[in-house]
PDB file of C-alpha atoms in Angstrom:
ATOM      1  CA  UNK A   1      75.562 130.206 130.067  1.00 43.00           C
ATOM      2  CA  UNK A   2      73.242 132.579 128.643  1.00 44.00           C
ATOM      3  CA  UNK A   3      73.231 135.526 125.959  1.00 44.00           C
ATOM      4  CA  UNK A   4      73.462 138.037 128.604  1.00 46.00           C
ATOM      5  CA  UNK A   5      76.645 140.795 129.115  1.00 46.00           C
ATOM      6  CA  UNK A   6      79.452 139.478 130.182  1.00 43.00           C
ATOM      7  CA  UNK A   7      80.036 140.979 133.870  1.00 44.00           C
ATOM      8  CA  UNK A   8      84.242 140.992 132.746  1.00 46.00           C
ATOM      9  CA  UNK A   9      84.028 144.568 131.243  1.00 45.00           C
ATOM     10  CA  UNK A  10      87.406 144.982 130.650  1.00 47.00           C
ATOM     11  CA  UNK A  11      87.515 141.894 128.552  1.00 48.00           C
ATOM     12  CA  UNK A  12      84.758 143.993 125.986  1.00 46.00           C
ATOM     13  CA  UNK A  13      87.253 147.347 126.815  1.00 47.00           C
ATOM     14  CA  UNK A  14      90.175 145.575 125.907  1.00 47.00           C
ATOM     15  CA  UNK A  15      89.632 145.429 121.753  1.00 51.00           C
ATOM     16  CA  UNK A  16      89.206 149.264 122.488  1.00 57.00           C
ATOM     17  CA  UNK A  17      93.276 149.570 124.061  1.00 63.00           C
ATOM     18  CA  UNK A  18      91.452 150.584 126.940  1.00 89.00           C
ATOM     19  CA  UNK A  19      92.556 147.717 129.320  1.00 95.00           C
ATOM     20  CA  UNK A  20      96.382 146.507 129.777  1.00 97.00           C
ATOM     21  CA  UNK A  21      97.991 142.799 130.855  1.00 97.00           C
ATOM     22  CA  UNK A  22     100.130 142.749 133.664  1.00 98.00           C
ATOM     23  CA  UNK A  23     102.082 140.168 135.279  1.00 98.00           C
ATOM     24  CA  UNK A  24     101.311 140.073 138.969  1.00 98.00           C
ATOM     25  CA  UNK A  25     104.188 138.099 141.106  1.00 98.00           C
ATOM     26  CA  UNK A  26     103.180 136.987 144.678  1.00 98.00           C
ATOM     27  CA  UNK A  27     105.335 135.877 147.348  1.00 98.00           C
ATOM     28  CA  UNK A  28     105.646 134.481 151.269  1.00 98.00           C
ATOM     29  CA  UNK A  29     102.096 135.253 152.703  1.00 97.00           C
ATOM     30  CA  UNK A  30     100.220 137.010 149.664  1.00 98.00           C
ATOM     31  CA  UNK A  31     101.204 133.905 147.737  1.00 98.00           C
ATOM     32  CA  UNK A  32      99.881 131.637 150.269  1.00 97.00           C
ATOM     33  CA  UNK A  33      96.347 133.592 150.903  1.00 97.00           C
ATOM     34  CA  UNK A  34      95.969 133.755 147.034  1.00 97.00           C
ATOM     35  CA  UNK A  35      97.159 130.257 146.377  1.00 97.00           C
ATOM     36  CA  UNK A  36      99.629 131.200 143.235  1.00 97.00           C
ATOM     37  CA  UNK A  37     102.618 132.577 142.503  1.00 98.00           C
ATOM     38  CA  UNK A  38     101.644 134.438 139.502  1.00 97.00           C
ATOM     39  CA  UNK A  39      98.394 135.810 138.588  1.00 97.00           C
ATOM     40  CA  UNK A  40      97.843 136.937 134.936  1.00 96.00           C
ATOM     41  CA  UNK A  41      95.395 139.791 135.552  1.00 96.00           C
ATOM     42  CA  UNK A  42      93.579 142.803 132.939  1.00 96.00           C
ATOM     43  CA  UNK A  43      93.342 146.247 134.320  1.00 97.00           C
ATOM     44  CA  UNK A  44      91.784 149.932 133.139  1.00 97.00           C
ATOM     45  CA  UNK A  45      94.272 151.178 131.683  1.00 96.00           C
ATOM     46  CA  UNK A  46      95.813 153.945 133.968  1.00 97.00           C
ATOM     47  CA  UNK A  47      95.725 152.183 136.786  1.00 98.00           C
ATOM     48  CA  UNK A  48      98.206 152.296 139.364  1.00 98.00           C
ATOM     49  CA  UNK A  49     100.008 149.496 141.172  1.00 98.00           C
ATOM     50  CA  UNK A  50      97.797 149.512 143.859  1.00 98.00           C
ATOM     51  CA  UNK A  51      94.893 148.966 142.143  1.00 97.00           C
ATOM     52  CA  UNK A  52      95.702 146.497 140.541  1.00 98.00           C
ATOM     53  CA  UNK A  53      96.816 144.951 143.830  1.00 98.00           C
ATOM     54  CA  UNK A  54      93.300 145.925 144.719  1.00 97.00           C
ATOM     55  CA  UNK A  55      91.756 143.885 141.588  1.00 96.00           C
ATOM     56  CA  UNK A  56      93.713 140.984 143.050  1.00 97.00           C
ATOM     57  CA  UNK A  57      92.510 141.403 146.437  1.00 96.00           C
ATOM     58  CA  UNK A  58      88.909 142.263 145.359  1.00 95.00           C
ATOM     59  CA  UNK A  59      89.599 138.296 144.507  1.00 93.00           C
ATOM     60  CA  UNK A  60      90.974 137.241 147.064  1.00 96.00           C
ATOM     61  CA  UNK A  61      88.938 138.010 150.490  1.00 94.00           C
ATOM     62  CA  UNK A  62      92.602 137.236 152.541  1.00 95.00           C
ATOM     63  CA  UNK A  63      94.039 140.192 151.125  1.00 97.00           C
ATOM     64  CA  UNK A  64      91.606 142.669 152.042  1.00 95.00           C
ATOM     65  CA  UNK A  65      93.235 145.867 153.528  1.00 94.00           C
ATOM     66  CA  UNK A  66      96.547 144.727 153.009  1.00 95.00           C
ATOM     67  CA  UNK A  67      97.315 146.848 149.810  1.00 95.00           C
ATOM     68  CA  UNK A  68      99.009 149.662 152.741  1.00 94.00           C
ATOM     69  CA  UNK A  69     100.932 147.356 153.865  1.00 95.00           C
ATOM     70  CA  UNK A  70     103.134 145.778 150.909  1.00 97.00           C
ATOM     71  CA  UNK A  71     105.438 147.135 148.429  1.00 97.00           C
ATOM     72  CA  UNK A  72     105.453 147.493 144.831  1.00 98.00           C
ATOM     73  CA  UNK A  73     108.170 146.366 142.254  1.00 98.00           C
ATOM     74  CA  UNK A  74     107.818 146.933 138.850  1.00 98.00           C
ATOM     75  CA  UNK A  75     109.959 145.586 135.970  1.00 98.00           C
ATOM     76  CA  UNK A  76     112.132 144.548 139.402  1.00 96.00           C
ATOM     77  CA  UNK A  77     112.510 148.151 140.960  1.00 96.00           C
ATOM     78  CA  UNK A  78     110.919 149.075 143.667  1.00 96.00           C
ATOM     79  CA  UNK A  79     107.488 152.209 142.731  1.00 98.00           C
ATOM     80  CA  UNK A  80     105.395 153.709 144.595  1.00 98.00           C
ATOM     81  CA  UNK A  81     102.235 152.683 145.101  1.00 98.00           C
ATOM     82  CA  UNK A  82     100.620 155.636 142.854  1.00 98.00           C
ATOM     83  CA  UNK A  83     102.634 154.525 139.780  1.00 98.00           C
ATOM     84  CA  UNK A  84     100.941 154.243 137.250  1.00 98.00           C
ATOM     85  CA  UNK A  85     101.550 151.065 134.887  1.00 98.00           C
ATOM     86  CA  UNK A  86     101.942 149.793 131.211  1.00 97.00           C
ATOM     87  CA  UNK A  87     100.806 147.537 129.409  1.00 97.00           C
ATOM     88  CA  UNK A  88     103.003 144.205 129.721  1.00 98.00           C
ATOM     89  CA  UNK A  89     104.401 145.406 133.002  1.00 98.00           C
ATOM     90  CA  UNK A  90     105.468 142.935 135.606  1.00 98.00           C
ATOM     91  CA  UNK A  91     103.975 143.877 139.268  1.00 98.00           C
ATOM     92  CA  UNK A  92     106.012 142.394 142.319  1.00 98.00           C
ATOM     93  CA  UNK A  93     103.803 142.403 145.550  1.00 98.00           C
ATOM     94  CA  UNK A  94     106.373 142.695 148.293  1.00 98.00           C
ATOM     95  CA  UNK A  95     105.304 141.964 151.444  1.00 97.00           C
ATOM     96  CA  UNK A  96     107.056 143.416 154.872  1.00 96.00           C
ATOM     97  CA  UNK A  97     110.587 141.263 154.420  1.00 97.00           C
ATOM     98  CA  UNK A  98     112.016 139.109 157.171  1.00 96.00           C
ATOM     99  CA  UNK A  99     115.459 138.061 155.259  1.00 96.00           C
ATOM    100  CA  UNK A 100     119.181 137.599 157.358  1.00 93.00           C
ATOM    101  CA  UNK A 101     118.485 135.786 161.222  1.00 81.00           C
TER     102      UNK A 101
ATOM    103  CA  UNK B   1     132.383 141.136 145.713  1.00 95.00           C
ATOM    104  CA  UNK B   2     130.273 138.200 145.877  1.00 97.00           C
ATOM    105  CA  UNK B   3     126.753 137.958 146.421  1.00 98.00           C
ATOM    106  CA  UNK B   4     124.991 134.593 146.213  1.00 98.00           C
ATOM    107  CA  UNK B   5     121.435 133.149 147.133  1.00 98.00           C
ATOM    108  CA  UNK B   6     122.087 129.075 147.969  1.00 98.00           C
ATOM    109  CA  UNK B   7     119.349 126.464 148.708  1.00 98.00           C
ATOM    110  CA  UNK B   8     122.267 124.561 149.937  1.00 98.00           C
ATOM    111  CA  UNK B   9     124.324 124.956 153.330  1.00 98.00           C
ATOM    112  CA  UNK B  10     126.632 128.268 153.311  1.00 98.00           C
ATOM    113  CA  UNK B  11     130.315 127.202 153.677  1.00 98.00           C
ATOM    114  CA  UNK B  12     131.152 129.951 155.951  1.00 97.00           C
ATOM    115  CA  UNK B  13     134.907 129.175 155.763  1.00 97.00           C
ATOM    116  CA  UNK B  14     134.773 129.434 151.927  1.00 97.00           C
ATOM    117  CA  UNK B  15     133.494 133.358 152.628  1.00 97.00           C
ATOM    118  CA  UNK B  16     136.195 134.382 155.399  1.00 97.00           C
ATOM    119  CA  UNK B  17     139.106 132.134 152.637  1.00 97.00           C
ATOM    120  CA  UNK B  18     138.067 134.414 150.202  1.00 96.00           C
ATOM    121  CA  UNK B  19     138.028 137.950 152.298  1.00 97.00           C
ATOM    122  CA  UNK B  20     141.460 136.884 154.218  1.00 97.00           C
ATOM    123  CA  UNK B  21     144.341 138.744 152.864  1.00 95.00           C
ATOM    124  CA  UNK B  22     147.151 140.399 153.493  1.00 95.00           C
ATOM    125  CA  UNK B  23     145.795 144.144 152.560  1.00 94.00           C
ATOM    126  CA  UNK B  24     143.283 143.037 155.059  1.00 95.00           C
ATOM    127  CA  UNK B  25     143.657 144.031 158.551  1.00 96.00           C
ATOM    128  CA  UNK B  26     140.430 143.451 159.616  1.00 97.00           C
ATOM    129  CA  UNK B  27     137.982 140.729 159.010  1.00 97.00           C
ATOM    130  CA  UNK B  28     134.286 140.467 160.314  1.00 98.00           C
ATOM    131  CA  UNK B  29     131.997 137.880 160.060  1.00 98.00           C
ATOM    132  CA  UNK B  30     127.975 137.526 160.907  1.00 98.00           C
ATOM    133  CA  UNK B  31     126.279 134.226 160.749  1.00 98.00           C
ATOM    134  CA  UNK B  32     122.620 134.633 161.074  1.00 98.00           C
ATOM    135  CA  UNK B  33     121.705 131.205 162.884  1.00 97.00           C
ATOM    136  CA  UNK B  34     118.320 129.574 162.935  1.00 97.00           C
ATOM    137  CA  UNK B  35     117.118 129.365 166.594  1.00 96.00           C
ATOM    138  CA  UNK B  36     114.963 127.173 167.983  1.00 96.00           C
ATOM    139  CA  UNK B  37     112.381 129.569 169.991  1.00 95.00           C
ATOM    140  CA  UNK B  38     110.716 132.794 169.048  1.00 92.00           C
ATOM    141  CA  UNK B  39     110.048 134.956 172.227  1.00 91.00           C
ATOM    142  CA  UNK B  40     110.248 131.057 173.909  1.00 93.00           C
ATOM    143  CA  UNK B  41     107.359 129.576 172.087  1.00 95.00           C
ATOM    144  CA  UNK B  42     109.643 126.832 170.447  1.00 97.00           C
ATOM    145  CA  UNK B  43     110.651 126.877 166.450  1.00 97.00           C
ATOM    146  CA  UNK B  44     110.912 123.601 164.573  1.00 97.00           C
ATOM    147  CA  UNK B  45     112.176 124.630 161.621  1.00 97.00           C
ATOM    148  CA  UNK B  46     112.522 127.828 159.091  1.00 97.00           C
ATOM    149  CA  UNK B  47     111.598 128.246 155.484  1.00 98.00           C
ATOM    150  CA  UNK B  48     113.297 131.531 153.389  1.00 98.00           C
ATOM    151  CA  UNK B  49     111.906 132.612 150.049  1.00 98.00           C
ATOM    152  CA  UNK B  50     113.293 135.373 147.946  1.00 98.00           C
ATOM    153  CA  UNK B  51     111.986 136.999 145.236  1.00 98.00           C
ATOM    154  CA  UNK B  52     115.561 135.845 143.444  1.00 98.00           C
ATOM    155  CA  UNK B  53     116.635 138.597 140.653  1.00 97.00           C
ATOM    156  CA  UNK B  54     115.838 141.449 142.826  1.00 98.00           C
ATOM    157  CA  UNK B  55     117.212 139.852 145.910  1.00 98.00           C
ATOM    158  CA  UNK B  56     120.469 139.334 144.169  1.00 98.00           C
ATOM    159  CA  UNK B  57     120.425 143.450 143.244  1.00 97.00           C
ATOM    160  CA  UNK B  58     119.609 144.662 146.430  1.00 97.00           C
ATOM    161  CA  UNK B  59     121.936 142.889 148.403  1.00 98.00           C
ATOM    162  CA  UNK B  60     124.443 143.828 145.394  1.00 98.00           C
ATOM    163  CA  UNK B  61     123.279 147.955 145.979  1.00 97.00           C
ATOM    164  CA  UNK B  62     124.105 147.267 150.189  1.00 98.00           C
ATOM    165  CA  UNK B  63     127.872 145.651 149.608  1.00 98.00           C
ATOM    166  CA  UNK B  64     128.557 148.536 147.101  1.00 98.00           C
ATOM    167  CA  UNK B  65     127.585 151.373 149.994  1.00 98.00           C
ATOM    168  CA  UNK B  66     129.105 149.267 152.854  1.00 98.00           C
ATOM    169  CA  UNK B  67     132.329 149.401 150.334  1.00 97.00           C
ATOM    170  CA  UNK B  68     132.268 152.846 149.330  1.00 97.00           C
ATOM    171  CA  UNK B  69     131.281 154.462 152.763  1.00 98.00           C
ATOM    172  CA  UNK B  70     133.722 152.107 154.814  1.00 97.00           C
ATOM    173  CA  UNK B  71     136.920 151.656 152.285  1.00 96.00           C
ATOM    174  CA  UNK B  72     136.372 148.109 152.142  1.00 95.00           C
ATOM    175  CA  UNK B  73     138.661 145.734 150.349  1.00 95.00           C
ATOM    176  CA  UNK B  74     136.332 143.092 150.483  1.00 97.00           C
ATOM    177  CA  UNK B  75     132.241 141.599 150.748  1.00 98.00           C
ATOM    178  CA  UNK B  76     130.360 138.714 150.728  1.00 98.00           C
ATOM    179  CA  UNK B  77     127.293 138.014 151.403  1.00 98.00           C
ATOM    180  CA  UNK B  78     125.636 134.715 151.209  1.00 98.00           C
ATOM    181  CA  UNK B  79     121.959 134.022 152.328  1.00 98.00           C
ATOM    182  CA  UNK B  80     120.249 130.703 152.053  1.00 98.00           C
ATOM    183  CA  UNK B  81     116.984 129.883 150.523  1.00 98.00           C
ATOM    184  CA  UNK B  82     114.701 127.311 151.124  1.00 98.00           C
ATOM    185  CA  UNK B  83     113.950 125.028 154.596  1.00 98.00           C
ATOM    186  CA  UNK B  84     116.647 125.857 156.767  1.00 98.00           C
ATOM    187  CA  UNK B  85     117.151 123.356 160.307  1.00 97.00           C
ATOM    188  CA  UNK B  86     117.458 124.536 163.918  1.00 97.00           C
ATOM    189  CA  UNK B  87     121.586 125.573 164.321  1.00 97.00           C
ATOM    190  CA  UNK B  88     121.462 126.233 160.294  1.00 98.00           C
ATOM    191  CA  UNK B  89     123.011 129.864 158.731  1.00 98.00           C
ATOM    192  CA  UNK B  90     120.893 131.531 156.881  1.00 98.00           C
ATOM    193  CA  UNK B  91     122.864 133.980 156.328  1.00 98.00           C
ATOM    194  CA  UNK B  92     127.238 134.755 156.241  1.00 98.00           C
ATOM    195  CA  UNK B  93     128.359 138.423 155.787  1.00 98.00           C
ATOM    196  CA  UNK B  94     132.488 138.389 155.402  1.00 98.00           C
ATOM    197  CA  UNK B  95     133.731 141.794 155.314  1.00 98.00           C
ATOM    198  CA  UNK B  96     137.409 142.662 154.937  1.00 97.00           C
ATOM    199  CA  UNK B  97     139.122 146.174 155.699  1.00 97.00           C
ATOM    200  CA  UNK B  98     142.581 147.576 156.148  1.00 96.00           C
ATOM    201  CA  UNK B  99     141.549 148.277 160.048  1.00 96.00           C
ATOM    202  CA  UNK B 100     138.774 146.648 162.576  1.00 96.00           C
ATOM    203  CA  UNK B 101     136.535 149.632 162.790  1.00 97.00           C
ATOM    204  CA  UNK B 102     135.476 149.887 159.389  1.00 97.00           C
ATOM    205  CA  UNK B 103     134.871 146.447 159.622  1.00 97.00           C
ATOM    206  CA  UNK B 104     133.085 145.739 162.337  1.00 98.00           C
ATOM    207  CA  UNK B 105     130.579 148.944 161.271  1.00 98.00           C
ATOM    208  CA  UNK B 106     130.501 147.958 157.710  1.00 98.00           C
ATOM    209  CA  UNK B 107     129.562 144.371 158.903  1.00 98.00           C
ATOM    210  CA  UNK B 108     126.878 145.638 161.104  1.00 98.00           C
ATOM    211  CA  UNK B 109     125.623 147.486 158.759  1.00 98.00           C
ATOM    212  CA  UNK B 110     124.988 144.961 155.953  1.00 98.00           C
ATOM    213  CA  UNK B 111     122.759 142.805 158.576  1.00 98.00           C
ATOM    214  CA  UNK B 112     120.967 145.380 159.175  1.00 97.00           C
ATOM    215  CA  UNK B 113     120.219 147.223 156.285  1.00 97.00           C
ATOM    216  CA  UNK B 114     119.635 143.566 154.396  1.00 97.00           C
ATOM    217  CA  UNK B 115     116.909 142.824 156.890  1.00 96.00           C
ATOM    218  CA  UNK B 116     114.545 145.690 155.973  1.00 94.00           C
ATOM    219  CA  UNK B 117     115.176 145.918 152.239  1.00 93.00           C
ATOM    220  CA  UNK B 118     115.952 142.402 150.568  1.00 97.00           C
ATOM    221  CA  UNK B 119     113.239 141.166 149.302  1.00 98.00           C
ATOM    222  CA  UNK B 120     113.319 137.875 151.205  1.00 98.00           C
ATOM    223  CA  UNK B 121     110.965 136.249 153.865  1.00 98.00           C
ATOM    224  CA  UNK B 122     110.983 134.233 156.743  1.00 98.00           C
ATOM    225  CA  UNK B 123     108.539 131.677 157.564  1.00 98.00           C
ATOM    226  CA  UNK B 124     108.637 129.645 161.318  1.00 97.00           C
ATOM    227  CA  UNK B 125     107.187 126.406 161.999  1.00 98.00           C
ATOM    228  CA  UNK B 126     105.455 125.897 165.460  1.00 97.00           C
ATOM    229  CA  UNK B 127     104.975 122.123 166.921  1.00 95.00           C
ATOM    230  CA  UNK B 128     101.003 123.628 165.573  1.00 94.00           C
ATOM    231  CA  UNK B 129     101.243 125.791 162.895  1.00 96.00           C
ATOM    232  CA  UNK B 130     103.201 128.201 160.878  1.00 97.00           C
ATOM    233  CA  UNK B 131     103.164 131.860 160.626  1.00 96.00           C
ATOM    234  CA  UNK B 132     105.011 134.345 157.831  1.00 97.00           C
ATOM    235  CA  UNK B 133     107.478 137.214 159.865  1.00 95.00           C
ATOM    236  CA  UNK B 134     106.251 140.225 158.485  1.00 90.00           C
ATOM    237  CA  UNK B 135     107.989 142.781 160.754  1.00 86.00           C
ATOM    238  CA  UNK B 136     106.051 146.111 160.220  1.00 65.00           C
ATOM    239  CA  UNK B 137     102.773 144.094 160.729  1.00 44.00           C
ATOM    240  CA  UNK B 138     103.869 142.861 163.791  1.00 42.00           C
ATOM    241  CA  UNK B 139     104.970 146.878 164.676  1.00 39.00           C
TER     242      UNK B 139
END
């Protein structure tokens, strides 16, 4: 490692309050293209759901284009995608569901 | 009411014991069965994951419409989790109403509301390979 910048400008933003921690939970196929459950991840603060989806998937080369096509739960109830989120918030990733037969 | 997520075998007759009485003049049942094809290409097994807390409250929010809309006396709904065999239930709705109608459309219901909204997914093993059901990507 050398003395140069750190490329993880949030980390630098985050003494600042400019960044916020969420929780991001992952299930059925996100899950398996991201290879976690849980992904612990730092955002600008005001972002929305979908970006940080969007951090994840910037990640995750799997993912790409898919933030369209899943849901959003936060704290457990269901947002839309433009929500904008806190800091400490849990973010759900729901997938298209395929419960009952 | 009783709603329950199992990663053991549903005992169906438990359900329709608990939703048979005598206020009840109508009982319907569904039993979501694991088959062994999809559109003929043949299914080995299932797996079912749920994202558990919010599974539980939707599937709570759809028993308490199907009971206000249809006058229900009683619902439960039980839907396994987990790897699931060929001839398995995954899922056992139990409905009970003063008359058939209600029940048979409150019943219907439930399946079908529960399939698009509970956060819970299906995932079918092939003889060579496995794919996740994700409905509105298939269109």
């Amino acid at each position: 490692m050398s003395g140069s910048p750190a490329p993880q400008v949030a980390r630098n933003a985050t003494a600042a309050g400019a960044s916020i921690r969420v929780s991001l939970l992952l299930f059925a196929s996100v899950a398996e293209a991201t290879g976690a459950r849980r992904r612990e991840v730092r955002a600008p603060e005001g972002s929305t759901a979908r970006g940080v989806f969007e951090l994840l998937a910037a990640d995750v080369p799997a993912l790409a284009g898919r933030a369209d096509h899943v849901s959003y739960a936060r704290n457990q109830q269901f947002v839309p995608p433009d929500t904008v989120l806190a800091d400490g918030d849990e973010l759900a990733v729901i997938p298209p569901v395929s419960g009952g037969a | 009411m009783t709603i329950r997520l199992t990663h053991e075998p549903i005992d169906a007759e438990a359900l329709i014991q608990r939703v048979t009485r005598p206020g009840n003049g109508g009982i319907c049942t569904f039993h979501g069965i694991v088959r062994d094809n999809m559109d003929g290409r043949p299914v080995t097994k299932l797996e079912y994951e749920a994202f558990e807390p919010m599974a539980l409250q939707e599937l709570e929010r759809i028993g308490r419409q199907a009971e206000e809309r249809w006058g229900l006396t009683d619902v439960e709904i039980e839907h396994r989790i987990g790897e699931l065999r060929i001839g398995e239930a995954s899922v056992v709705i139990a409905v009970g109403a003063p008359h058939r109608a209600e029940a048979f459309e409150a019943c219907r219901f439930i399946i079908d509301t529960l399939k698009t909204t509970v956060p819970i997914w299906k995932k079918e093993f092939y003889r060579d390979g496995a794919v996740w059901i994700e409905p509105t990507a298939a269109g």
